[in-house]
Amino acid sequence: MSEKSEPENVTAPARMKPMQWFLRVLEGALIGGGAILPGISGGVLCVSFGLYQPLMALLAHPKSSLRIYGRLFIPVVIGWVLGFWGFALVVDLLFGASDVVATWLFIGLIAGTIPSLFKEAAKERRARAADWAALAAGFVLMAAFLVWVQVGFSASLQPGIGWFFFCGVLWGLSLVVPGMTSSSILMSMGLYEPLVEGIGSVDPAVLLPMVAGIAVVVLLTARLINFLFKRYYTTAYHAIIGIVIASTLLIIPLEYAGWQQILLSVLCCAGGFYGALKMEQYGRKIQ
């Protein structure tokens, strides 16, 4: 393979210490949970933890990237499996207790990653007019799509192998396109609850088509995403920021049970924001 096909802009530690390994497992668990939790994008968390570009490089050029990032992703994959399955078991309890408060916790987590996104976007050069236009375009497109899903898609679907494959496609997109809130979309289509139930019970009729959908969309789009980051790094990152902002604003709850719920929501949002900032600091130390 030619030298041009080698991944760029990212590095991986040659050997991780036990605490670094544990933190990568934790990050993988959060990324896996991000696929399950409504309003959370696993791709956004990959970006904030410094794993997004290595992941795209690994998927786009597995032969040349595996020797660079293989050790990096072993704990991440372990954590992803644990988080994906574990959060499928607890998500009903979490949102059953208070979906409004839980949503604000996750809004805080996402908002806490936005400062690091701007830092990452400015790593190669300062933003230009085209970059801010990309941010605006990302915001408008994602906002329009989510509004259409929320108010314009009311069909009742019968879950089956084909639709579980479609669920996997959406989750694959949420991994390679940061800000893609696949779980929220699935909830609006009536597919979320049967999918989560199937994952929690390890039902092969649900898991196999879902994994196939994830694999297909990731393999088909990884090279394109990797190319865009190599050629248009700053512009691509600003488009991602626009997507993240839009997907976060559109999940803000509008109805509350009382002032106690409002106060608890504010506290959880602040706690999520602070927690995201601290995790970003840990991520920079690991890198």
CSV table of C-alpha atoms in Angstrom, one decimal:
chain,number,residue,atom,x,y,z
A,1,MET,CA,0.0,0.0,0.0
A,2,SER,CA,1.3,3.4,-0.9
A,3,GLU,CA,2.4,5.9,1.6
A,4,LYS,CA,-0.5,8.2,0.8
A,5,SER,CA,-3.0,5.7,2.1
A,6,GLU,CA,-1.5,5.8,5.5
A,7,PRO,CA,-3.7,7.4,8.2
A,8,GLU,CA,-2.8,11.0,9.0
A,9,ASN,CA,-3.2,13.5,11.8
A,10,VAL,CA,-3.5,11.0,14.6
A,11,THR,CA,-1.2,9.0,16.8
A,12,ALA,CA,-1.6,6.0,19.1
A,13,PRO,CA,0.4,5.1,22.2
A,14,ALA,CA,2.8,2.2,21.7
A,15,ARG,CA,1.9,0.8,25.1
A,16,MET,CA,-0.9,1.7,27.5
A,17,LYS,CA,-0.5,1.8,31.2
A,18,PRO,CA,-3.2,-0.1,33.3
A,19,MET,CA,-5.1,3.1,34.1
A,20,GLN,CA,-5.0,4.2,30.5
A,21,TRP,CA,-6.3,0.8,29.5
A,22,PHE,CA,-9.2,1.1,32.0
A,23,LEU,CA,-10.1,4.6,30.8
A,24,ARG,CA,-10.2,3.3,27.2
A,25,VAL,CA,-12.6,0.5,28.3
A,26,LEU,CA,-14.7,3.2,30.1
A,27,GLU,CA,-14.7,5.3,26.9
A,28,GLY,CA,-15.8,2.3,24.8
A,29,ALA,CA,-18.6,1.6,27.2
A,30,LEU,CA,-19.8,5.2,26.9
A,31,ILE,CA,-19.6,5.1,23.1
A,32,GLY,CA,-21.6,1.8,23.2
A,33,GLY,CA,-24.1,3.4,25.5
A,34,GLY,CA,-24.3,6.4,23.2
A,35,ALA,CA,-25.8,4.1,20.5
A,36,ILE,CA,-28.5,3.0,22.9
A,37,LEU,CA,-29.4,6.2,24.7
A,38,PRO,CA,-31.8,8.6,22.9
A,39,GLY,CA,-30.3,11.9,21.8
A,40,ILE,CA,-26.7,10.6,22.2
A,41,SER,CA,-24.4,10.0,19.3
A,42,GLY,CA,-21.6,7.4,19.6
A,43,GLY,CA,-19.8,9.3,16.9
A,44,VAL,CA,-19.8,12.5,19.0
A,45,LEU,CA,-18.2,10.6,21.9
A,46,CYS,CA,-15.6,9.1,19.5
A,47,VAL,CA,-14.7,12.6,18.5
A,48,SER,CA,-14.5,13.9,22.1
A,49,PHE,CA,-12.3,11.0,23.2
A,50,GLY,CA,-9.9,11.4,20.3
A,51,LEU,CA,-11.0,8.1,18.7
A,52,TYR,CA,-12.9,9.2,15.7
A,53,GLN,CA,-10.1,9.7,13.2
A,54,PRO,CA,-8.2,6.5,14.2
A,55,LEU,CA,-11.5,4.6,13.8
A,56,MET,CA,-12.2,6.0,10.3
A,57,ALA,CA,-8.6,5.3,9.3
A,58,LEU,CA,-8.9,1.8,10.6
A,59,LEU,CA,-12.1,1.1,8.8
A,60,ALA,CA,-10.9,2.8,5.6
A,61,HIS,CA,-7.5,1.2,5.5
A,62,PRO,CA,-7.5,-1.8,7.8
A,63,LYS,CA,-4.2,-3.4,6.7
A,64,SER,CA,-2.1,-0.3,7.2
A,65,SER,CA,-4.0,1.0,10.2
A,66,LEU,CA,-4.3,-2.2,12.3
A,67,ARG,CA,-0.6,-2.2,13.2
A,68,ILE,CA,-0.9,1.4,14.4
A,69,TYR,CA,-4.2,1.3,16.2
A,70,GLY,CA,-4.8,-2.4,17.0
A,71,ARG,CA,-3.7,-2.1,20.7
A,72,LEU,CA,-5.6,1.2,21.0
A,73,PHE,CA,-9.0,-0.4,20.1
A,74,ILE,CA,-8.8,-3.6,22.0
A,75,PRO,CA,-10.0,-2.1,25.3
A,76,VAL,CA,-12.4,0.2,23.4
A,77,VAL,CA,-14.1,-2.7,21.7
A,78,ILE,CA,-14.4,-4.6,25.0
A,79,GLY,CA,-16.0,-1.5,26.6
A,80,TRP,CA,-18.3,-0.9,23.6
A,81,VAL,CA,-19.8,-4.4,23.9
A,82,LEU,CA,-20.2,-4.0,27.6
A,83,GLY,CA,-21.8,-0.6,27.3
A,84,PHE,CA,-24.0,-1.5,24.4
A,85,TRP,CA,-25.5,-4.5,26.1
A,86,GLY,CA,-25.4,-3.0,29.7
A,87,PHE,CA,-27.2,0.2,28.7
A,88,ALA,CA,-29.8,-1.8,26.8
A,89,LEU,CA,-30.7,-3.4,30.2
A,90,VAL,CA,-30.9,-0.2,32.2
A,91,VAL,CA,-32.2,2.4,29.7
A,92,ASP,CA,-35.8,1.6,30.4
A,93,LEU,CA,-35.2,2.1,34.1
A,94,LEU,CA,-33.4,5.3,33.6
A,95,PHE,CA,-36.0,6.9,31.3
A,96,GLY,CA,-38.8,5.3,33.2
A,97,ALA,CA,-37.7,7.2,36.4
A,98,SER,CA,-37.7,10.5,34.6
A,99,ASP,CA,-37.1,10.8,30.8
A,100,VAL,CA,-36.9,14.6,31.2
A,101,VAL,CA,-34.1,14.6,33.8
A,102,ALA,CA,-32.2,11.9,32.0
A,103,THR,CA,-32.4,13.8,28.7
A,104,TRP,CA,-30.9,16.9,30.4
A,105,LEU,CA,-28.1,14.9,31.8
A,106,PHE,CA,-27.2,13.8,28.3
A,107,ILE,CA,-27.6,17.3,26.9
A,108,GLY,CA,-25.0,18.4,29.4
A,109,LEU,CA,-22.7,15.6,28.4
A,110,ILE,CA,-22.9,16.6,24.7
A,111,ALA,CA,-22.6,20.3,25.4
A,112,GLY,CA,-19.5,19.6,27.4
A,113,THR,CA,-17.8,18.2,24.3
A,114,ILE,CA,-18.4,21.2,22.1
A,115,PRO,CA,-15.4,23.2,23.4
A,116,SER,CA,-13.1,20.3,22.6
A,117,LEU,CA,-14.7,20.1,19.1
A,118,PHE,CA,-13.8,23.7,18.4
A,119,LYS,CA,-10.2,23.0,19.6
A,120,GLU,CA,-10.0,20.0,17.4
A,121,ALA,CA,-11.4,21.9,14.4
A,122,ALA,CA,-8.7,24.6,14.8
A,123,LYS,CA,-5.8,22.1,15.1
A,124,GLU,CA,-4.6,22.6,11.5
A,125,ARG,CA,-5.7,26.2,10.8
A,126,ARG,CA,-8.1,29.0,11.9
A,127,ALA,CA,-11.6,28.8,10.6
A,128,ARG,CA,-12.5,30.6,7.3
A,129,ALA,CA,-15.8,31.7,5.8
A,130,ALA,CA,-16.2,28.3,4.1
A,131,ASP,CA,-15.8,26.5,7.4
A,132,TRP,CA,-18.5,28.6,9.1
A,133,ALA,CA,-20.7,27.9,6.0
A,134,ALA,CA,-20.2,24.2,6.5
A,135,LEU,CA,-21.2,24.6,10.2
A,136,ALA,CA,-24.4,26.3,9.2
A,137,ALA,CA,-25.1,23.7,6.5
A,138,GLY,CA,-24.6,20.9,8.9
A,139,PHE,CA,-26.9,22.6,11.5
A,140,VAL,CA,-29.7,23.3,9.0
A,141,LEU,CA,-29.6,19.8,7.3
A,142,MET,CA,-29.6,17.9,10.6
A,143,ALA,CA,-32.3,20.2,12.1
A,144,ALA,CA,-34.5,19.8,9.1
A,145,PHE,CA,-34.1,16.0,9.1
A,146,LEU,CA,-34.9,15.7,12.8
A,147,VAL,CA,-37.9,18.0,12.6
A,148,TRP,CA,-39.2,15.9,9.7
A,149,VAL,CA,-38.8,12.8,11.7
A,150,GLN,CA,-40.5,14.2,14.8
A,151,VAL,CA,-43.5,15.8,13.1
A,152,GLY,CA,-43.8,14.2,9.7
A,153,PHE,CA,-43.2,10.5,10.3
A,154,SER,CA,-46.1,8.9,12.0
A,155,ALA,CA,-46.2,5.5,10.4
A,156,SER,CA,-46.5,2.4,12.6
A,157,LEU,CA,-44.1,-0.2,11.6
A,158,GLN,CA,-44.1,-3.9,12.4
A,159,PRO,CA,-40.6,-5.0,13.7
A,160,GLY,CA,-38.9,-7.7,11.7
A,161,ILE,CA,-35.6,-8.8,10.3
A,162,GLY,CA,-35.7,-6.1,7.6
A,163,TRP,CA,-36.4,-3.3,10.0
A,164,PHE,CA,-33.8,-4.5,12.5
A,165,PHE,CA,-31.3,-4.3,9.6
A,166,PHE,CA,-32.5,-0.8,9.0
A,167,CYS,CA,-31.9,-0.1,12.7
A,168,GLY,CA,-28.3,-1.3,12.3
A,169,VAL,CA,-27.9,1.0,9.3
A,170,LEU,CA,-29.0,4.0,11.4
A,171,TRP,CA,-26.7,3.0,14.2
A,172,GLY,CA,-23.8,2.6,11.8
A,173,LEU,CA,-24.5,6.1,10.5
A,174,SER,CA,-24.5,7.5,14.1
A,175,LEU,CA,-21.0,6.0,14.5
A,176,VAL,CA,-19.5,7.5,11.3
A,177,VAL,CA,-21.5,10.7,11.3
A,178,PRO,CA,-21.1,12.5,14.6
A,179,GLY,CA,-24.3,14.0,15.8
A,180,MET,CA,-26.6,11.4,14.2
A,181,THR,CA,-29.1,10.6,16.9
A,182,SER,CA,-30.3,7.2,15.7
A,183,SER,CA,-32.0,6.2,18.9
A,184,SER,CA,-34.2,9.2,18.8
A,185,ILE,CA,-35.2,8.5,15.2
A,186,LEU,CA,-36.0,4.9,16.0
A,187,MET,CA,-38.2,6.0,19.0
A,188,SER,CA,-40.2,8.2,16.6
A,189,MET,CA,-40.7,5.2,14.3
A,190,GLY,CA,-41.8,2.8,17.0
A,191,LEU,CA,-38.7,0.5,16.6
A,192,TYR,CA,-36.7,1.5,19.6
A,193,GLU,CA,-38.3,-0.5,22.3
A,194,PRO,CA,-38.5,-3.8,20.5
A,195,LEU,CA,-34.9,-3.3,19.4
A,196,VAL,CA,-33.6,-2.6,22.9
A,197,GLU,CA,-35.6,-5.5,24.3
A,198,GLY,CA,-34.0,-7.8,21.8
A,199,ILE,CA,-30.5,-6.6,22.6
A,200,GLY,CA,-31.1,-7.0,26.3
A,201,SER,CA,-32.3,-10.6,25.9
A,202,VAL,CA,-29.6,-11.4,23.3
A,203,ASP,CA,-32.1,-12.4,20.7
A,204,PRO,CA,-30.2,-13.5,17.5
A,205,ALA,CA,-33.2,-12.5,15.3
A,206,VAL,CA,-32.6,-9.0,16.4
A,207,LEU,CA,-28.8,-8.9,16.9
A,208,LEU,CA,-27.7,-10.6,13.6
A,209,PRO,CA,-29.6,-8.2,11.2
A,210,MET,CA,-28.7,-5.2,13.3
A,211,VAL,CA,-25.0,-6.1,13.3
A,212,ALA,CA,-25.2,-6.7,9.5
A,213,GLY,CA,-26.7,-3.2,9.0
A,214,ILE,CA,-24.0,-1.6,11.1
A,215,ALA,CA,-21.2,-3.4,9.2
A,216,VAL,CA,-22.6,-2.6,5.7
A,217,VAL,CA,-23.0,1.2,6.3
A,218,VAL,CA,-19.7,1.5,8.1
A,219,LEU,CA,-17.7,-0.3,5.4
A,220,LEU,CA,-19.4,1.7,2.7
A,221,THR,CA,-18.9,5.1,4.2
A,222,ALA,CA,-15.6,4.9,6.1
A,223,ARG,CA,-13.4,5.6,3.1
A,224,LEU,CA,-15.4,8.7,2.2
A,225,ILE,CA,-15.3,10.1,5.7
A,226,ASN,CA,-11.6,9.4,5.9
A,227,PHE,CA,-11.0,11.1,2.6
A,228,LEU,CA,-12.9,14.2,3.7
A,229,PHE,CA,-10.9,14.5,6.9
A,230,LYS,CA,-7.6,14.2,5.0
A,231,ARG,CA,-8.5,16.8,2.4
A,232,TYR,CA,-10.9,19.2,4.2
A,233,TYR,CA,-10.1,18.7,7.9
A,234,THR,CA,-11.2,22.0,9.3
A,235,THR,CA,-14.3,22.3,7.1
A,236,ALA,CA,-15.4,18.8,7.9
A,237,TYR,CA,-15.0,19.4,11.6
A,238,HIS,CA,-17.1,22.5,11.5
A,239,ALA,CA,-19.8,20.6,9.6
A,240,ILE,CA,-19.7,18.1,12.5
A,241,ILE,CA,-20.1,20.9,15.1
A,242,GLY,CA,-23.2,22.2,13.3
A,243,ILE,CA,-24.7,18.6,13.3
A,244,VAL,CA,-23.9,18.3,17.0
A,245,ILE,CA,-25.5,21.6,18.0
A,246,ALA,CA,-28.6,20.9,16.0
A,247,SER,CA,-29.1,17.4,17.3
A,248,THR,CA,-28.6,18.7,20.9
A,249,LEU,CA,-31.0,21.6,20.6
A,250,LEU,CA,-33.8,19.5,19.2
A,251,ILE,CA,-33.9,17.1,22.1
A,252,ILE,CA,-34.5,19.8,24.7
A,253,PRO,CA,-37.6,18.8,26.7
A,254,LEU,CA,-40.4,21.4,26.6
A,255,GLU,CA,-42.8,20.0,29.2
A,256,TYR,CA,-42.0,19.7,33.0
A,257,ALA,CA,-43.9,18.2,35.9
A,258,GLY,CA,-43.0,21.1,38.3
A,259,TRP,CA,-40.2,23.3,39.6
A,260,GLN,CA,-38.5,20.4,41.3
A,261,GLN,CA,-38.1,18.6,38.0
A,262,ILE,CA,-36.7,21.8,36.4
A,263,LEU,CA,-34.2,22.2,39.3
A,264,LEU,CA,-33.1,18.6,39.0
A,265,SER,CA,-32.8,18.9,35.3
A,266,VAL,CA,-30.5,22.0,35.6
A,267,LEU,CA,-28.3,20.2,38.2
A,268,CYS,CA,-28.0,17.1,36.0
A,269,CYS,CA,-27.2,19.2,32.9
A,270,ALA,CA,-24.5,21.0,34.8
A,271,GLY,CA,-23.1,17.8,36.2
A,272,GLY,CA,-23.1,16.2,32.7
A,273,PHE,CA,-21.3,19.3,31.3
A,274,TYR,CA,-18.7,19.2,34.1
A,275,GLY,CA,-18.2,15.4,33.6
A,276,ALA,CA,-17.7,15.8,29.9
A,277,LEU,CA,-15.1,18.5,30.4
A,278,LYS,CA,-13.2,16.2,32.9
A,279,MET,CA,-13.4,13.2,30.5
A,280,GLU,CA,-12.0,15.4,27.7
A,281,GLN,CA,-9.1,16.3,29.9
A,282,TYR,CA,-8.4,12.6,30.6
A,283,GLY,CA,-8.7,12.0,26.9
A,284,ARG,CA,-6.0,14.6,26.1
A,285,LYS,CA,-3.7,13.0,28.7
A,286,ILE,CA,-4.1,9.6,27.1
A,287,GLN,CA,-3.4,11.0,23.7
